[in-house]
Every structure is written in structure tokens, then in C-alpha cells.
Amino acid sequence: MLKKLVLALVVVAMTASFAFAQKTIVIAHDATWPPMEFVDANKNIVGYSVDYCDAIAKELGLTVEHKSVAWDGIFAGLVGRKYDMISSSVSITPERQKKFDFSDPYFEVTQAVILPKDATSASLADLKGKTLGGQIGTTGVFMAKRAEGINTKEYDEIGFAIEALNTNRIDGVICDDAIAADYVLRNPKYAGKFKLAFIVKSDKPEYYGFVVKKGNKELLDLLNKGIKAVKAKGIEAELRKKWIGQ
């Protein structure tokens, strides 16, 4: 009886993997978040998370399609079955886990504040009475709202917040550290204008995870298997060097 049960479970697992191998897994990205996911000069969706998904697909023999979706509707689209998963630098939070299932973490992140090059502030406490911009519904904005005395301004895209800082409409921008570093260090438009002023300290680590519909265990198990393979084979380290520079 036990042997039959084990065999049945193996067959179910193989059937699930085969089913996904026979279809294209559609992945949604808010492609406005360099270097994690963004649109390049050739109109292709590229970045660390995009390459990570492709690496997982290669390891598991899957076919994937990358789709650009605005952040403000990306979760609703997953609920509405417009795509199979989200890969969009989504931080794993207890609130989000109530509504969606997350893969194992694939990237650790901290929140960083971008300020004009000559600014002297070194903490959120130094920014009381000032206005910080960020992308709507992101952990950076949530953190700024919890800080005492700071005004927040939310934008549909992080690039809009950066441009608002560039034109002196806000005093700073808060976002994930890899994104902050990309705008400050690699974007020629803002060269010499900004600095990554400080990292906001948190008592809990923050991680990105891939998002699937609640209860989609088959896809979740495949993603976790793929993440383990990408880490174990050193592919993750290669992607970090390519996109993050470390």
C-alpha cells in the first residue's frame, strides 16, 4: 500500500512538471526597475530578474514569455489569470503572503535614499519636514510613511520620482538599494547630480520572491527547484556580477 502511495505521488509530480513543460509560462514584470527588470534600447525586457527566470527555465526545460505590466495592476492581473507568475522585484511581506504564494527568496534588498549630491542628511530623522518620493505601493514608500515627520509623494514609476528630484519638486527618493545605485552610478542623465545618501536600517531582512496565485503548488515547487539549481551551479553569482556588479 505504501509503495502504491509513493508511486502515485511520483506520478502526480511528474505529470505536473510535464504539464508545465508543454505550455509557455507567462511572466509579468513592471519593466521600469533597472537593473532588475527594464526595457532596453531594443525594446526587450531585460535585467537580473529576467535572466534569473530564463536560467530557471533552462534548468527545468521550460518555455517562458516575458510580459511588461504596470505595477499598479500587476497583482490584479495575476488574480485574473492574465499570466502565470510575477517577477518584478516583489518583496516578501506578511501582508502579501496572505493573498499570494511566494517562491523561496532569490535576492536580498535594503531600502536606500537618494539625495542631491550636496545634501548632508544621513538618516530619515534628518529629513523631517522634507518630501521623499517613491513608487506607489512599494516597501520604500511604506517605510517612509512610518517615519515621523516625513512627507511622501508616490509615483507610478520610480523613474518619475527620480525626475521629480532632478527638477527639485521633491527632496529625495527612497527605493531598493540596487535600483538606487543604478540611477546614481550608471544612468548618464543624472551623473554627478545625486548620491546614494544612506541605507535605511531595518531589524528584519527583506527579500525578493517570485509570486504565483495562492494554491498554485505545482508552479511554486518548480520555481523553488529552479532557484536551488541556479544557486548551486553558480549561475546566480554570474548574474549578480553581470547586473549588480558584485
PDB file of C-alpha atoms in Angstrom:
ATOM      1  CA  MET A   1       0.000   0.000   0.000  1.00  0.00           C
ATOM      2  CA  LEU A   2       2.829   2.381   0.924  1.00  0.00           C
ATOM      3  CA  LYS A   3       4.652   1.614  -2.320  1.00  0.00           C
ATOM      4  CA  LYS A   4       1.495   2.373  -4.294  1.00  0.00           C
ATOM      5  CA  LEU A   5       1.063   5.691  -2.481  1.00  0.00           C
ATOM      6  CA  VAL A   6       4.665   6.723  -3.131  1.00  0.00           C
ATOM      7  CA  LEU A   7       4.355   5.736  -6.795  1.00  0.00           C
ATOM      8  CA  ALA A   8       1.139   7.735  -7.101  1.00  0.00           C
ATOM      9  CA  LEU A   9       2.804  10.827  -5.649  1.00  0.00           C
ATOM     10  CA  VAL A  10       5.748  10.477  -8.030  1.00  0.00           C
ATOM     11  CA  VAL A  11       3.373  10.166 -10.990  1.00  0.00           C
ATOM     12  CA  VAL A  12       1.483  13.294  -9.898  1.00  0.00           C
ATOM     13  CA  ALA A  13       4.724  15.268  -9.581  1.00  0.00           C
ATOM     14  CA  MET A  14       5.946  14.090 -12.980  1.00  0.00           C
ATOM     15  CA  THR A  15       2.581  14.899 -14.542  1.00  0.00           C
ATOM     16  CA  ALA A  16       2.654  18.437 -13.135  1.00  0.00           C
ATOM     17  CA  SER A  17       6.198  19.015 -14.421  1.00  0.00           C
ATOM     18  CA  PHE A  18       5.244  17.597 -17.832  1.00  0.00           C
ATOM     19  CA  ALA A  19       2.165  19.817 -17.968  1.00  0.00           C
ATOM     20  CA  PHE A  20       4.213  22.958 -17.409  1.00  0.00           C
ATOM     21  CA  ALA A  21       6.858  21.756 -19.868  1.00  0.00           C
ATOM     22  CA  GLN A  22       4.160  21.591 -22.543  1.00  0.00           C
ATOM     23  CA  LYS A  23       2.984  25.189 -22.075  1.00  0.00           C
ATOM     24  CA  THR A  24       4.526  28.623 -22.093  1.00  0.00           C
ATOM     25  CA  ILE A  25       4.763  30.149 -18.638  1.00  0.00           C
ATOM     26  CA  VAL A  26       3.882  33.832 -18.935  1.00  0.00           C
ATOM     27  CA  ILE A  27       5.814  36.069 -16.557  1.00  0.00           C
ATOM     28  CA  ALA A  28       4.756  39.633 -15.700  1.00  0.00           C
ATOM     29  CA  HIS A  29       7.329  42.334 -14.992  1.00  0.00           C
ATOM     30  CA  ASP A  30       6.927  46.010 -14.207  1.00  0.00           C
ATOM     31  CA  ALA A  31       9.847  46.739 -16.505  1.00  0.00           C
ATOM     32  CA  THR A  32      10.725  50.140 -15.020  1.00  0.00           C
ATOM     33  CA  TRP A  33      13.078  48.983 -12.274  1.00  0.00           C
ATOM     34  CA  PRO A  34      16.699  48.813 -13.513  1.00  0.00           C
ATOM     35  CA  PRO A  35      18.848  46.768 -13.173  1.00  0.00           C
ATOM     36  CA  MET A  36      16.300  44.149 -12.058  1.00  0.00           C
ATOM     37  CA  GLU A  37      13.755  44.431 -14.883  1.00  0.00           C
ATOM     38  CA  PHE A  38      13.572  47.141 -17.544  1.00  0.00           C
ATOM     39  CA  VAL A  39      13.178  47.729 -21.289  1.00  0.00           C
ATOM     40  CA  ASP A  40      16.439  48.183 -23.195  1.00  0.00           C
ATOM     41  CA  ALA A  41      17.137  50.242 -26.306  1.00  0.00           C
ATOM     42  CA  ASN A  42      15.911  47.379 -28.488  1.00  0.00           C
ATOM     43  CA  LYS A  43      12.549  47.241 -26.664  1.00  0.00           C
ATOM     44  CA  ASN A  44      13.430  43.954 -24.983  1.00  0.00           C
ATOM     45  CA  ILE A  45      12.614  43.225 -21.341  1.00  0.00           C
ATOM     46  CA  VAL A  46      15.957  42.586 -19.659  1.00  0.00           C
ATOM     47  CA  GLY A  47      17.592  42.617 -16.245  1.00  0.00           C
ATOM     48  CA  TYR A  48      18.701  40.483 -13.331  1.00  0.00           C
ATOM     49  CA  SER A  49      15.280  39.041 -12.533  1.00  0.00           C
ATOM     50  CA  VAL A  50      14.560  38.395 -16.202  1.00  0.00           C
ATOM     51  CA  ASP A  51      17.809  36.487 -16.662  1.00  0.00           C
ATOM     52  CA  TYR A  52      17.114  34.631 -13.422  1.00  0.00           C
ATOM     53  CA  CYS A  53      13.765  33.436 -14.779  1.00  0.00           C
ATOM     54  CA  ASP A  54      15.392  32.407 -18.042  1.00  0.00           C
ATOM     55  CA  ALA A  55      18.044  30.466 -16.104  1.00  0.00           C
ATOM     56  CA  ILE A  56      15.358  28.641 -14.126  1.00  0.00           C
ATOM     57  CA  ALA A  57      13.505  27.836 -17.344  1.00  0.00           C
ATOM     58  CA  LYS A  58      16.681  26.458 -18.933  1.00  0.00           C
ATOM     59  CA  GLU A  59      17.439  24.278 -15.919  1.00  0.00           C
ATOM     60  CA  LEU A  60      13.923  22.826 -15.886  1.00  0.00           C
ATOM     61  CA  GLY A  61      13.324  22.632 -19.630  1.00  0.00           C
ATOM     62  CA  LEU A  62      10.503  25.173 -19.559  1.00  0.00           C
ATOM     63  CA  THR A  63       9.384  27.792 -22.067  1.00  0.00           C
ATOM     64  CA  VAL A  64       8.720  31.292 -20.758  1.00  0.00           C
ATOM     65  CA  GLU A  65       7.300  34.523 -22.141  1.00  0.00           C
ATOM     66  CA  HIS A  66       8.102  37.894 -20.584  1.00  0.00           C
ATOM     67  CA  LYS A  67       5.337  40.479 -20.422  1.00  0.00           C
ATOM     68  CA  SER A  68       5.544  44.141 -19.364  1.00  0.00           C
ATOM     69  CA  VAL A  69       2.765  45.106 -16.945  1.00  0.00           C
ATOM     70  CA  ALA A  70       2.317  48.345 -14.980  1.00  0.00           C
ATOM     71  CA  TRP A  71       2.916  47.946 -11.262  1.00  0.00           C
ATOM     72  CA  ASP A  72      -0.461  49.340 -10.184  1.00  0.00           C
ATOM     73  CA  GLY A  73      -2.299  46.476 -11.902  1.00  0.00           C
ATOM     74  CA  ILE A  74       0.235  43.669 -11.760  1.00  0.00           C
ATOM     75  CA  PHE A  75      -1.285  41.768  -8.830  1.00  0.00           C
ATOM     76  CA  ALA A  76      -4.833  42.069 -10.168  1.00  0.00           C
ATOM     77  CA  GLY A  77      -3.649  40.580 -13.455  1.00  0.00           C
ATOM     78  CA  LEU A  78      -2.281  37.539 -11.652  1.00  0.00           C
ATOM     79  CA  VAL A  79      -5.602  37.052  -9.857  1.00  0.00           C
ATOM     80  CA  GLY A  80      -7.357  37.396 -13.214  1.00  0.00           C
ATOM     81  CA  ARG A  81      -5.113  34.699 -14.759  1.00  0.00           C
ATOM     82  CA  LYS A  82      -3.632  37.042 -17.352  1.00  0.00           C
ATOM     83  CA  TYR A  83      -0.228  35.463 -16.634  1.00  0.00           C
ATOM     84  CA  ASP A  84       1.184  32.661 -14.510  1.00  0.00           C
ATOM     85  CA  MET A  85       3.592  34.490 -12.216  1.00  0.00           C
ATOM     86  CA  ILE A  86       5.116  37.840 -11.309  1.00  0.00           C
ATOM     87  CA  SER A  87       8.833  38.555 -11.374  1.00  0.00           C
ATOM     88  CA  SER A  88       9.017  42.214 -10.522  1.00  0.00           C
ATOM     89  CA  SER A  89      11.301  42.779  -7.520  1.00  0.00           C
ATOM     90  CA  VAL A  90       8.400  41.937  -5.214  1.00  0.00           C
ATOM     91  CA  SER A  91       9.458  41.947  -1.577  1.00  0.00           C
ATOM     92  CA  ILE A  92       8.085  39.093   0.506  1.00  0.00           C
ATOM     93  CA  THR A  93       5.894  40.614   3.216  1.00  0.00           C
ATOM     94  CA  PRO A  94       3.331  39.072   5.593  1.00  0.00           C
ATOM     95  CA  GLU A  95       0.592  41.209   4.037  1.00  0.00           C
ATOM     96  CA  ARG A  96       1.335  39.978   0.526  1.00  0.00           C
ATOM     97  CA  GLN A  97       1.688  36.379   1.692  1.00  0.00           C
ATOM     98  CA  LYS A  98      -1.911  36.447   2.856  1.00  0.00           C
ATOM     99  CA  LYS A  99      -3.042  36.935  -0.740  1.00  0.00           C
ATOM    100  CA  PHE A 100      -0.348  35.215  -2.820  1.00  0.00           C
ATOM    101  CA  ASP A 101       2.222  32.441  -2.646  1.00  0.00           C
ATOM    102  CA  PHE A 102       5.910  33.304  -2.887  1.00  0.00           C
ATOM    103  CA  SER A 103       8.885  31.291  -4.034  1.00  0.00           C
ATOM    104  CA  ASP A 104      11.989  30.932  -1.945  1.00  0.00           C
ATOM    105  CA  PRO A 105      13.946  34.218  -1.836  1.00  0.00           C
ATOM    106  CA  TYR A 106      16.197  34.967  -4.799  1.00  0.00           C
ATOM    107  CA  PHE A 107      17.622  38.374  -3.823  1.00  0.00           C
ATOM    108  CA  GLU A 108      18.165  40.289  -0.582  1.00  0.00           C
ATOM    109  CA  VAL A 109      17.419  44.002  -0.649  1.00  0.00           C
ATOM    110  CA  THR A 110      17.613  47.048   1.602  1.00  0.00           C
ATOM    111  CA  GLN A 111      15.970  50.437   1.271  1.00  0.00           C
ATOM    112  CA  ALA A 112      18.175  53.336   0.168  1.00  0.00           C
ATOM    113  CA  VAL A 113      17.666  57.080  -0.032  1.00  0.00           C
ATOM    114  CA  ILE A 114      18.847  59.154  -2.995  1.00  0.00           C
ATOM    115  CA  LEU A 115      19.557  62.821  -2.309  1.00  0.00           C
ATOM    116  CA  PRO A 116      21.145  65.731  -4.196  1.00  0.00           C
ATOM    117  CA  LYS A 117      24.915  65.472  -4.235  1.00  0.00           C
ATOM    118  CA  ASP A 118      25.423  68.340  -1.790  1.00  0.00           C
ATOM    119  CA  ALA A 119      22.820  67.172   0.773  1.00  0.00           C
ATOM    120  CA  THR A 120      24.051  66.429   4.293  1.00  0.00           C
ATOM    121  CA  SER A 121      21.222  64.250   5.671  1.00  0.00           C
ATOM    122  CA  ALA A 122      22.369  60.829   6.854  1.00  0.00           C
ATOM    123  CA  SER A 123      19.146  59.287   8.200  1.00  0.00           C
ATOM    124  CA  LEU A 124      15.383  59.522   7.926  1.00  0.00           C
ATOM    125  CA  ALA A 125      15.393  61.552  11.130  1.00  0.00           C
ATOM    126  CA  ASP A 126      17.390  64.244   9.308  1.00  0.00           C
ATOM    127  CA  LEU A 127      14.632  64.523   6.687  1.00  0.00           C
ATOM    128  CA  LYS A 128      11.803  65.682   8.962  1.00  0.00           C
ATOM    129  CA  GLY A 129       9.682  68.215   7.106  1.00  0.00           C
ATOM    130  CA  LYS A 130      11.065  67.043   3.767  1.00  0.00           C
ATOM    131  CA  THR A 131       9.318  65.123   0.983  1.00  0.00           C
ATOM    132  CA  LEU A 132      10.502  61.705  -0.180  1.00  0.00           C
ATOM    133  CA  GLY A 133       9.246  60.252  -3.429  1.00  0.00           C
ATOM    134  CA  GLY A 134       8.910  56.598  -4.341  1.00  0.00           C
ATOM    135  CA  GLN A 135       6.970  54.131  -6.432  1.00  0.00           C
ATOM    136  CA  ILE A 136       3.399  53.597  -5.323  1.00  0.00           C
ATOM    137  CA  GLY A 137       2.792  50.537  -3.171  1.00  0.00           C
ATOM    138  CA  THR A 138       6.464  49.679  -2.565  1.00  0.00           C
ATOM    139  CA  THR A 139       8.220  48.849   0.685  1.00  0.00           C
ATOM    140  CA  GLY A 140      10.304  52.013   0.444  1.00  0.00           C
ATOM    141  CA  VAL A 141       7.193  54.184   0.471  1.00  0.00           C
ATOM    142  CA  PHE A 142       5.730  52.147   3.326  1.00  0.00           C
ATOM    143  CA  MET A 143       8.911  52.737   5.317  1.00  0.00           C
ATOM    144  CA  ALA A 144       8.910  56.472   4.621  1.00  0.00           C
ATOM    145  CA  LYS A 145       5.287  56.742   5.724  1.00  0.00           C
ATOM    146  CA  ARG A 146       6.147  55.129   9.051  1.00  0.00           C
ATOM    147  CA  ALA A 147       8.940  57.636   9.678  1.00  0.00           C
ATOM    148  CA  GLU A 148       7.985  60.605  11.821  1.00  0.00           C
ATOM    149  CA  GLY A 149       7.619  63.965  10.113  1.00  0.00           C
ATOM    150  CA  ILE A 150       8.367  62.902   6.541  1.00  0.00           C
ATOM    151  CA  ASN A 151       6.025  63.731   3.679  1.00  0.00           C
ATOM    152  CA  THR A 152       5.681  61.186   0.900  1.00  0.00           C
ATOM    153  CA  LYS A 153       4.882  61.532  -2.764  1.00  0.00           C
ATOM    154  CA  GLU A 154       4.020  58.376  -4.730  1.00  0.00           C
ATOM    155  CA  TYR A 155       4.618  57.868  -8.446  1.00  0.00           C
ATOM    156  CA  ASP A 156       3.545  55.192 -10.932  1.00  0.00           C
ATOM    157  CA  GLU A 157       7.179  54.521 -11.818  1.00  0.00           C
ATOM    158  CA  ILE A 158      10.402  55.025  -9.874  1.00  0.00           C
ATOM    159  CA  GLY A 159      11.844  56.915 -12.851  1.00  0.00           C
ATOM    160  CA  PHE A 160       9.150  59.575 -12.407  1.00  0.00           C
ATOM    161  CA  ALA A 161      10.254  60.047  -8.792  1.00  0.00           C
ATOM    162  CA  ILE A 162      13.886  60.378  -9.867  1.00  0.00           C
ATOM    163  CA  GLU A 163      12.919  63.025 -12.425  1.00  0.00           C
ATOM    164  CA  ALA A 164      10.886  64.879  -9.804  1.00  0.00           C
ATOM    165  CA  LEU A 165      14.018  65.025  -7.662  1.00  0.00           C
ATOM    166  CA  ASN A 166      16.002  66.200 -10.677  1.00  0.00           C
ATOM    167  CA  THR A 167      13.592  69.118 -11.146  1.00  0.00           C
ATOM    168  CA  ASN A 168      13.505  69.999  -7.418  1.00  0.00           C
ATOM    169  CA  ARG A 169       9.869  69.003  -6.882  1.00  0.00           C
ATOM    170  CA  ILE A 170      10.778  66.644  -4.049  1.00  0.00           C
ATOM    171  CA  ASP A 171      13.739  66.418  -1.680  1.00  0.00           C
ATOM    172  CA  GLY A 172      14.756  62.795  -2.116  1.00  0.00           C
ATOM    173  CA  VAL A 173      13.790  59.340  -3.374  1.00  0.00           C
ATOM    174  CA  ILE A 174      13.524  56.082  -1.449  1.00  0.00           C
ATOM    175  CA  CYS A 175      13.763  52.747  -3.243  1.00  0.00           C
ATOM    176  CA  ASP A 176      15.564  49.407  -3.253  1.00  0.00           C
ATOM    177  CA  ASP A 177      19.325  49.754  -2.955  1.00  0.00           C
ATOM    178  CA  ALA A 178      20.210  48.068  -6.264  1.00  0.00           C
ATOM    179  CA  ILE A 179      17.856  50.403  -8.122  1.00  0.00           C
ATOM    180  CA  ALA A 180      19.169  53.458  -6.263  1.00  0.00           C
ATOM    181  CA  ALA A 181      22.744  52.531  -7.138  1.00  0.00           C
ATOM    182  CA  ASP A 182      21.821  52.049 -10.794  1.00  0.00           C
ATOM    183  CA  TYR A 183      20.315  55.538 -11.094  1.00  0.00           C
ATOM    184  CA  VAL A 184      23.115  57.224  -9.152  1.00  0.00           C
ATOM    185  CA  LEU A 185      26.106  55.379 -10.579  1.00  0.00           C
ATOM    186  CA  ARG A 186      25.099  54.151 -14.037  1.00  0.00           C
ATOM    187  CA  ASN A 187      22.498  56.497 -15.507  1.00  0.00           C
ATOM    188  CA  PRO A 188      24.370  59.151 -17.543  1.00  0.00           C
ATOM    189  CA  LYS A 189      21.429  61.575 -17.372  1.00  0.00           C
ATOM    190  CA  TYR A 190      21.934  62.016 -13.632  1.00  0.00           C
ATOM    191  CA  ALA A 191      25.716  61.720 -13.483  1.00  0.00           C
ATOM    192  CA  GLY A 192      27.148  63.900 -10.731  1.00  0.00           C
ATOM    193  CA  LYS A 193      23.750  65.176  -9.586  1.00  0.00           C
ATOM    194  CA  PHE A 194      22.763  62.647  -6.925  1.00  0.00           C
ATOM    195  CA  LYS A 195      24.273  60.398  -4.318  1.00  0.00           C
ATOM    196  CA  LEU A 196      23.151  57.269  -2.536  1.00  0.00           C
ATOM    197  CA  ALA A 197      22.979  59.087   0.775  1.00  0.00           C
ATOM    198  CA  PHE A 198      22.248  56.239   3.184  1.00  0.00           C
ATOM    199  CA  ILE A 199      20.711  52.839   3.727  1.00  0.00           C
ATOM    200  CA  VAL A 200      17.652  52.735   5.969  1.00  0.00           C
ATOM    201  CA  LYS A 201      18.320  50.321   8.804  1.00  0.00           C
ATOM    202  CA  SER A 202      15.723  47.624   9.439  1.00  0.00           C
ATOM    203  CA  ASP A 203      15.500  44.966  12.128  1.00  0.00           C
ATOM    204  CA  LYS A 204      14.257  42.419   9.592  1.00  0.00           C
ATOM    205  CA  PRO A 205      15.878  41.326   6.319  1.00  0.00           C
ATOM    206  CA  GLU A 206      13.963  41.974   3.098  1.00  0.00           C
ATOM    207  CA  TYR A 207      13.934  39.543   0.177  1.00  0.00           C
ATOM    208  CA  TYR A 208      12.503  39.353  -3.322  1.00  0.00           C
ATOM    209  CA  GLY A 209      10.436  36.330  -4.307  1.00  0.00           C
ATOM    210  CA  PHE A 210       8.562  35.201  -7.393  1.00  0.00           C
ATOM    211  CA  VAL A 211       4.779  35.469  -6.973  1.00  0.00           C
ATOM    212  CA  VAL A 212       2.129  32.937  -8.012  1.00  0.00           C
ATOM    213  CA  LYS A 213      -1.570  32.580  -7.337  1.00  0.00           C
ATOM    214  CA  LYS A 214      -2.496  31.239  -3.937  1.00  0.00           C
ATOM    215  CA  GLY A 215      -2.528  27.456  -4.067  1.00  0.00           C
ATOM    216  CA  ASN A 216      -0.509  27.050  -7.296  1.00  0.00           C
ATOM    217  CA  LYS A 217       1.766  24.486  -5.686  1.00  0.00           C
ATOM    218  CA  GLU A 218       2.894  22.893  -8.960  1.00  0.00           C
ATOM    219  CA  LEU A 219       4.456  26.079 -10.306  1.00  0.00           C
ATOM    220  CA  LEU A 220       5.762  27.089  -6.891  1.00  0.00           C
ATOM    221  CA  ASP A 221       7.570  23.775  -6.452  1.00  0.00           C
ATOM    222  CA  LEU A 222       9.116  24.105  -9.916  1.00  0.00           C
ATOM    223  CA  LEU A 223      10.327  27.629  -9.180  1.00  0.00           C
ATOM    224  CA  ASN A 224      11.906  26.573  -5.888  1.00  0.00           C
ATOM    225  CA  LYS A 225      13.599  23.645  -7.611  1.00  0.00           C
ATOM    226  CA  GLY A 226      14.919  26.017 -10.257  1.00  0.00           C
ATOM    227  CA  ILE A 227      16.159  28.552  -7.716  1.00  0.00           C
ATOM    228  CA  LYS A 228      18.126  25.842  -5.914  1.00  0.00           C
ATOM    229  CA  ALA A 229      19.724  24.745  -9.180  1.00  0.00           C
ATOM    230  CA  VAL A 230      20.619  28.307 -10.213  1.00  0.00           C
ATOM    231  CA  LYS A 231      22.255  28.920  -6.836  1.00  0.00           C
ATOM    232  CA  ALA A 232      24.050  25.563  -6.680  1.00  0.00           C
ATOM    233  CA  LYS A 233      25.550  25.842 -10.175  1.00  0.00           C
ATOM    234  CA  GLY A 234      26.931  29.339  -9.596  1.00  0.00           C
ATOM    235  CA  ILE A 235      24.589  30.905 -12.144  1.00  0.00           C
ATOM    236  CA  GLU A 236      23.176  33.303  -9.564  1.00  0.00           C
ATOM    237  CA  ALA A 237      26.677  34.594  -8.790  1.00  0.00           C
ATOM    238  CA  GLU A 238      27.285  35.181 -12.504  1.00  0.00           C
ATOM    239  CA  LEU A 239      24.040  37.149 -12.813  1.00  0.00           C
ATOM    240  CA  ARG A 240      24.886  39.283  -9.781  1.00  0.00           C
ATOM    241  CA  LYS A 241      28.251  40.135 -11.331  1.00  0.00           C
ATOM    242  CA  LYS A 242      26.626  40.957 -14.675  1.00  0.00           C
ATOM    243  CA  TRP A 243      23.795  43.148 -13.412  1.00  0.00           C
ATOM    244  CA  ILE A 244      24.651  44.283  -9.882  1.00  0.00           C
ATOM    245  CA  GLY A 245      28.415  44.422 -10.176  1.00  0.00           C
ATOM    246  CA  GLN A 246      29.135  42.246  -7.147  1.00  0.00           C
TER     247      GLN A 246
END
